[in-house]
mmCIF file of C-alpha atoms in Angstrom:
data_model
loop_
_atom_site.group_PDB
_atom_site.id
_atom_site.type_symbol
_atom_site.label_atom_id
_atom_site.label_comp_id
_atom_site.label_asym_id
_atom_site.label_seq_id
_atom_site.Cartn_x
_atom_site.Cartn_y
_atom_site.Cartn_z
ATOM 1 C CA MET A 18 10.379 -19.688 -6.492
ATOM 2 C CA ARG A 19 10.876 -19.945 -2.713
ATOM 3 C CA ASN A 20 14.041 -17.832 -2.912
ATOM 4 C CA LEU A 21 12.211 -15.185 -4.951
ATOM 5 C CA LEU A 22 9.413 -15.028 -2.375
ATOM 6 C CA PHE A 23 11.960 -14.750 0.413
ATOM 7 C CA ALA A 24 13.713 -11.858 -1.315
ATOM 8 C CA ALA A 25 10.406 -10.112 -2.032
ATOM 9 C CA VAL A 26 9.347 -10.214 1.616
ATOM 10 C CA LEU A 27 12.710 -8.891 2.768
ATOM 11 C CA LEU A 28 12.419 -5.946 0.363
ATOM 12 C CA MET A 29 8.865 -5.165 1.440
ATOM 13 C CA SER A 30 9.470 -5.514 5.164
ATOM 14 C CA GLY A 31 12.622 -3.343 5.226
ATOM 15 C CA ALA A 32 13.428 -2.221 8.759
ATOM 16 C CA ALA A 33 9.839 -2.424 9.970
ATOM 17 C CA HIS A 34 9.115 -4.424 13.115
ATOM 18 C CA ALA A 35 7.866 -7.947 12.447
ATOM 19 C CA ALA A 36 4.436 -8.997 13.686
ATOM 20 C CA LEU A 37 3.853 -11.347 16.618
ATOM 21 C CA LEU A 38 2.671 -14.602 15.044
ATOM 22 C CA SER A 39 -0.025 -16.854 16.445
ATOM 23 C CA THR A 40 1.013 -20.408 17.341
ATOM 24 C CA THR A 41 -0.275 -23.725 18.606
ATOM 25 C CA VAL A 42 2.104 -25.853 20.654
ATOM 26 C CA THR A 43 2.657 -29.537 21.325
ATOM 27 C CA ALA A 44 5.258 -31.219 23.516
ATOM 28 C CA THR A 45 6.852 -34.581 24.213
ATOM 29 C CA GLY A 46 8.080 -35.895 27.555
ATOM 30 C CA THR A 47 6.931 -35.263 31.105
ATOM 31 C CA TYR A 48 6.597 -31.729 32.484
ATOM 32 C CA SER A 49 4.667 -29.767 35.093
ATOM 33 C CA ASN A 50 1.944 -27.104 34.644
ATOM 34 C CA PRO A 51 -0.348 -26.539 31.630
ATOM 35 C CA LEU A 52 1.367 -26.483 28.242
ATOM 36 C CA GLY A 53 -0.585 -23.374 27.228
ATOM 37 C CA LEU A 54 1.547 -21.246 29.539
ATOM 38 C CA VAL A 55 4.375 -21.173 26.994
ATOM 39 C CA ASN A 56 2.420 -19.240 24.354
ATOM 40 C CA ASP A 57 -0.213 -17.322 26.329
ATOM 41 C CA GLY A 58 1.529 -13.959 25.870
ATOM 42 C CA PHE A 59 2.513 -13.544 29.530
ATOM 43 C CA ILE A 60 6.196 -12.991 30.327
ATOM 44 C CA PRO A 61 6.917 -13.443 34.048
ATOM 45 C CA PRO A 62 9.303 -11.042 35.804
ATOM 46 C CA GLU A 63 12.954 -11.968 35.551
ATOM 47 C CA THR A 64 14.380 -13.998 38.467
ATOM 48 C CA THR A 65 10.984 -15.698 38.939
ATOM 49 C CA PRO A 66 11.833 -19.140 40.416
ATOM 50 C CA TRP A 67 12.091 -21.862 37.780
ATOM 51 C CA ALA A 68 9.413 -24.120 39.385
ATOM 52 C CA SER A 69 6.700 -21.446 39.557
ATOM 53 C CA ALA A 70 3.046 -21.589 38.525
ATOM 54 C CA THR A 71 3.800 -19.228 35.616
ATOM 55 C CA ASN A 72 6.190 -21.690 33.933
ATOM 56 C CA VAL A 73 6.248 -25.095 32.330
ATOM 57 C CA PHE A 74 9.138 -26.823 34.117
ATOM 58 C CA TRP A 75 10.686 -30.278 34.096
ATOM 59 C CA SER A 76 13.542 -32.371 35.476
ATOM 60 C CA ASP A 77 14.633 -35.296 33.337
ATOM 61 C CA GLY A 78 18.020 -36.271 34.688
ATOM 62 C CA GLY A 79 19.788 -34.841 31.670
ATOM 63 C CA ASN A 80 17.999 -37.119 29.179
ATOM 64 C CA ASN A 81 16.554 -34.145 27.265
ATOM 65 C CA THR A 82 13.226 -35.851 26.628
ATOM 66 C CA VAL A 83 11.046 -32.722 26.714
ATOM 67 C CA ARG A 84 10.686 -30.927 23.380
ATOM 68 C CA PHE A 85 8.226 -28.216 22.387
ATOM 69 C CA VAL A 86 7.038 -27.697 18.807
ATOM 70 C CA PHE A 87 5.309 -24.430 17.872
ATOM 71 C CA ASP A 88 3.152 -24.544 14.735
ATOM 72 C CA LEU A 89 2.500 -21.289 12.834
ATOM 73 C CA GLY A 90 -0.161 -22.921 10.664
ATOM 74 C CA ALA A 91 1.611 -21.967 7.409
ATOM 75 C CA ASP A 92 5.017 -20.925 6.173
ATOM 76 C CA PHE A 93 6.154 -17.490 7.376
ATOM 77 C CA LEU A 94 9.341 -15.493 7.192
ATOM 78 C CA VAL A 95 10.504 -15.909 10.798
ATOM 79 C CA ARG A 96 12.599 -12.916 11.819
ATOM 80 C CA ASP A 97 12.857 -12.900 15.632
ATOM 81 C CA ILE A 98 12.169 -15.043 18.684
ATOM 82 C CA LEU A 99 11.738 -14.110 22.348
ATOM 83 C CA VAL A 100 11.929 -16.588 25.216
ATOM 84 C CA SER A 101 11.639 -16.605 28.980
ATOM 85 C CA VAL A 102 13.677 -19.526 30.352
ATOM 86 C CA ASP A 103 15.523 -20.733 33.417
ATOM 87 C CA ASN A 104 18.798 -18.847 33.212
ATOM 88 C CA ASN A 105 21.407 -21.494 34.064
ATOM 89 C CA ASP A 106 20.696 -24.003 31.298
ATOM 90 C CA THR A 107 21.468 -24.427 27.600
ATOM 91 C CA TYR A 108 18.597 -24.403 25.087
ATOM 92 C CA ARG A 109 18.338 -24.984 21.343
ATOM 93 C CA ALA A 110 15.817 -23.700 18.809
ATOM 94 C CA GLN A 111 15.334 -25.297 15.385
ATOM 95 C CA TYR A 112 13.093 -24.544 12.411
ATOM 96 C CA SER A 113 11.331 -26.613 9.757
ATOM 97 C CA THR A 114 8.752 -26.336 6.997
ATOM 98 C CA ASP A 115 7.511 -29.943 7.298
ATOM 99 C CA ALA A 116 8.108 -30.943 10.962
ATOM 100 C CA SER A 117 10.446 -33.701 9.728
ATOM 101 C CA ASN A 118 13.609 -31.975 8.556
ATOM 102 C CA TRP A 119 15.043 -29.629 11.172
ATOM 103 C CA THR A 120 17.804 -27.016 11.026
ATOM 104 C CA ASP A 121 19.413 -25.251 13.990
ATOM 105 C CA LEU A 122 18.310 -21.658 14.449
ATOM 106 C CA PHE A 123 20.347 -20.764 17.561
ATOM 107 C CA VAL A 124 21.640 -22.097 20.874
ATOM 108 C CA ILE A 125 21.216 -20.174 24.133
ATOM 109 C CA PRO A 126 24.249 -20.722 26.369
ATOM 110 C CA SER A 127 23.897 -21.248 30.107
ATOM 111 C CA ALA A 128 23.744 -17.932 31.972
ATOM 112 C CA GLY A 129 24.076 -16.121 28.649
ATOM 113 C CA GLY A 130 21.721 -13.301 29.626
ATOM 114 C CA GLU A 131 21.739 -10.561 32.228
ATOM 115 C CA ILE A 132 20.562 -12.763 35.116
ATOM 116 C CA SER A 133 23.569 -14.277 36.820
ATOM 117 C CA PRO A 134 23.718 -17.827 38.217
ATOM 118 C CA ILE A 135 23.841 -16.299 41.693
ATOM 119 C CA GLN A 136 20.523 -14.534 41.120
ATOM 120 C CA GLY A 137 18.951 -17.519 39.394
ATOM 121 C CA GLY A 138 15.445 -17.889 38.050
ATOM 122 C CA LEU A 139 13.909 -16.832 34.757
ATOM 123 C CA ASP A 140 15.654 -14.663 32.203
ATOM 124 C CA THR A 141 13.972 -12.958 29.223
ATOM 125 C CA LEU A 142 16.020 -13.135 26.029
ATOM 126 C CA THR A 143 15.411 -12.132 22.404
ATOM 127 C CA SER A 144 17.044 -12.081 18.981
ATOM 128 C CA GLU A 145 15.689 -8.554 18.355
ATOM 129 C CA ALA A 146 18.792 -6.348 18.272
ATOM 130 C CA ALA A 147 16.883 -3.185 19.228
ATOM 131 C CA SER A 148 15.606 -4.729 22.482
ATOM 132 C CA LEU A 149 17.203 -4.333 25.892
ATOM 133 C CA GLU A 150 16.863 -8.116 26.251
ATOM 134 C CA TYR A 151 18.888 -8.787 23.098
ATOM 135 C CA LEU A 152 21.188 -11.808 23.251
ATOM 136 C CA PRO A 153 23.713 -11.934 20.362
ATOM 137 C CA ALA A 154 23.854 -15.732 20.538
ATOM 138 C CA MET A 155 20.193 -15.806 19.462
ATOM 139 C CA ASP A 156 20.679 -13.591 16.405
ATOM 140 C CA PHE A 157 19.815 -15.274 13.094
ATOM 141 C CA ALA A 158 19.037 -14.425 9.491
ATOM 142 C CA GLY A 159 15.340 -14.547 8.611
ATOM 143 C CA GLN A 160 14.154 -18.052 7.683
ATOM 144 C CA ILE A 161 11.057 -19.429 5.983
ATOM 145 C CA ALA A 162 9.472 -21.842 8.452
ATOM 146 C CA ARG A 163 6.182 -23.192 9.721
ATOM 147 C CA TYR A 164 7.514 -25.004 12.800
ATOM 148 C CA ILE A 165 9.868 -23.895 15.588
ATOM 149 C CA SER A 166 11.111 -26.454 18.107
ATOM 150 C CA PHE A 167 12.634 -25.666 21.495
ATOM 151 C CA GLU A 168 14.411 -27.938 23.961
ATOM 152 C CA ALA A 169 16.989 -28.005 26.748
ATOM 153 C CA ILE A 170 20.266 -29.622 25.754
ATOM 154 C CA GLY A 171 22.364 -29.008 28.869
ATOM 155 C CA GLY A 172 22.455 -27.547 32.354
ATOM 156 C CA ASP A 173 21.530 -28.688 35.826
ATOM 157 C CA SER A 174 18.707 -31.006 34.642
ATOM 158 C CA SER A 175 16.083 -28.631 36.083
ATOM 159 C CA TYR A 176 14.600 -26.580 33.264
ATOM 160 C CA ALA A 177 11.827 -24.083 32.674
ATOM 161 C CA LEU A 178 10.126 -22.365 29.749
ATOM 162 C CA ALA A 179 7.642 -19.635 30.612
ATOM 163 C CA GLU A 180 7.085 -18.068 27.183
ATOM 164 C CA LEU A 181 8.202 -18.350 23.562
ATOM 165 C CA GLN A 182 7.085 -15.742 21.040
ATOM 166 C CA ILE A 183 7.749 -15.810 17.295
ATOM 167 C CA PHE A 184 7.833 -12.685 15.129
ATOM 168 C CA GLY A 185 7.731 -12.606 11.349
ATOM 169 C CA ASP A 186 5.958 -11.729 8.117
ATOM 170 C CA GLU A 187 3.469 -13.429 5.835
ATOM 171 C CA LEU A 188 4.760 -14.679 2.508
ATOM 172 C CA PRO A 189 3.252 -13.289 -0.718
ATOM 173 C CA VAL A 190 0.989 -15.499 -2.803
ATOM 174 C CA ASP A 191 2.870 -17.558 -5.402
ATOM 175 C CA ARG A 192 2.730 -15.909 -8.827
ATOM 176 C CA PRO A 193 4.565 -16.784 -12.063
ATOM 177 C CA VAL A 194 7.782 -14.786 -12.346
ATOM 178 C CA PRO A 195 8.973 -14.076 -15.933
ATOM 179 C CA ALA A 196 12.523 -15.028 -16.878
ATOM 180 C CA PRO A 197 14.999 -12.108 -16.770
ATOM 181 C CA GLY A 198 15.248 -11.978 -20.606
ATOM 182 C CA THR A 199 11.465 -11.937 -20.961
ATOM 183 C CA ALA A 200 11.136 -9.181 -18.386
ATOM 184 C CA LEU A 201 13.712 -7.030 -20.214
ATOM 185 C CA LEU A 202 11.992 -7.507 -23.572
ATOM 186 C CA LEU A 203 8.641 -6.628 -22.034
ATOM 187 C CA ALA A 204 10.039 -3.454 -20.467
ATOM 188 C CA ALA A 205 11.688 -2.429 -23.774
ATOM 189 C CA GLY A 206 8.463 -3.023 -25.680
ATOM 190 C CA LEU A 207 6.436 -0.904 -23.269
ATOM 191 C CA ALA A 208 8.974 1.906 -23.495
ATOM 192 C CA ALA A 209 8.894 1.816 -27.319
ATOM 193 C CA MET A 210 5.102 1.943 -27.352
ATOM 194 C CA ARG A 211 5.118 4.902 -24.981
ATOM 195 C CA PHE A 212 7.670 6.791 -27.138
ATOM 196 C CA SER A 213 5.737 6.075 -30.333
ATOM 197 C CA ARG A 214 2.515 7.343 -28.769
ATOM 198 C CA GLN A 215 4.186 10.547 -27.590
ATOM 199 C CA ARG A 216 5.801 11.094 -31.027
ATOM 200 C CA ARG A 217 2.501 10.715 -32.871
ATOM 201 C CA GLY A 218 0.938 13.197 -30.497
ATOM 202 C CA ALA A 219 3.724 15.733 -31.127
ATOM 203 C CA LEU A 220 3.431 15.479 -34.949
ATOM 204 C CA SER A 221 -0.346 15.496 -35.273
ATOM 205 C CA PRO A 222 -1.867 19.024 -35.748
ATOM 206 C CA ALA A 223 -5.153 17.756 -34.411
ATOM 207 C CA ALA A 224 -3.548 17.208 -31.052
ATOM 208 C CA HIS A 225 -3.130 20.961 -30.565
ATOM 209 C CA ILE A 226 -6.341 22.356 -32.065
ATOM 210 C CA THR A 227 -9.190 23.308 -29.821
ATOM 211 C CA ARG A 228 -12.449 23.692 -31.688
ATOM 212 C CA ALA A 229 -13.743 27.252 -31.427
ATOM 213 C CA PRO A 230 -17.279 27.669 -30.204
ATOM 214 C CA ARG A 231 -19.930 28.495 -32.783
ATOM 215 C CA PHE A 232 -20.091 32.267 -33.280
ATOM 216 C CA GLN A 233 -23.350 33.819 -32.246
ATOM 217 C CA LYS A 234 -24.381 37.069 -33.892
ATOM 218 C CA ASN A 235 -26.170 38.326 -30.832
ATOM 219 C CA LEU A 236 -22.894 38.509 -28.905
ATOM 220 C CA LEU A 237 -22.277 41.917 -30.535
ATOM 221 C CA PRO A 238 -24.875 44.656 -30.605
ATOM 222 C CA ASN A 239 -26.419 45.216 -34.020
ATOM 223 C CA CYS A 240 -25.469 48.887 -33.834
ATOM 224 C CA LEU A 241 -21.768 47.981 -34.017
ATOM 225 C CA LEU A 242 -22.098 46.008 -37.201
ATOM 226 C CA SER A 243 -22.478 47.385 -40.662
ATOM 227 C CA PRO A 244 -23.101 45.507 -43.910
ATOM 228 C CA SER A 245 -19.430 45.972 -44.820
ATOM 229 C CA THR A 246 -18.136 44.517 -41.551
ATOM 230 C CA GLN A 247 -16.569 41.102 -41.937
ATOM 231 C CA ILE A 248 -15.917 38.991 -38.859
ATOM 232 C CA THR A 249 -13.144 36.433 -38.921
ATOM 233 C CA MET A 250 -12.700 33.740 -36.206
ATOM 234 C CA VAL A 251 -9.040 32.870 -35.639
ATOM 235 C CA SER A 252 -8.068 29.864 -33.487
ATOM 236 C CA SER A 253 -4.675 29.963 -31.750
ATOM 237 C CA GLY A 254 -3.839 27.130 -29.386
ATOM 238 C CA SER A 255 -6.636 26.985 -26.819
ATOM 239 C CA SER A 256 -7.933 30.542 -27.372
ATOM 240 C CA THR A 257 -10.213 32.015 -30.056
ATOM 241 C CA VAL A 258 -9.861 35.618 -31.228
ATOM 242 C CA SER A 259 -12.507 37.609 -33.107
ATOM 243 C CA ARG A 260 -11.252 40.044 -35.680
ATOM 244 C CA MET A 261 -13.479 42.594 -37.390
ATOM 245 C CA ARG A 262 -12.522 43.962 -40.787
ATOM 246 C CA ARG A 263 -14.471 46.596 -42.594
#
């Protein structure tokens, strides 16, 4: 059923842009600045220093103890992710439907974006191929997930995350899906019923007869009628013709 839902959403979404999804976030480890900065919708300018008031930043001596988990509140088809991170470190994103079993989504290599190590500071990166900030290393096939985790896994032990945004689509409500054989039989039965109905309509004379209105004598002046005049009403298709015979 989950695979069918996934395929249905892909067909419905087509090439349309995915929606920005609302998240709540939790984190482990020790870091500086309010946690809410990472999903408040604000993306600082690139090259902003890593230890700025706009970022959550941390230094853990390479122990990789800080990990962020973004909760979508329900399963979604996750299609793209945008991040603003310190540019000279390596980061990993994973996804899960239960917050227990995790699968890698992508790894951002150190200095993988447009901001060079010489420039330093924050770099904005996204998996959206149409964006100027697109990073091929972040590209991934759409995945059904409720949770996205994000953590540093390498670099100079001084890290920063200023923003993480998740884009995707809602999943359709679960509905019973008939087996392929049942669906084919149902379609054939409907087609046969439609053909039979059309055939009965073509063969039935009543289907093509329009009842003529009741003839009213006062439609013709009395002076035009004589006792020997006989009026015949002839119905042809949707029209009625009056014939007078003397």
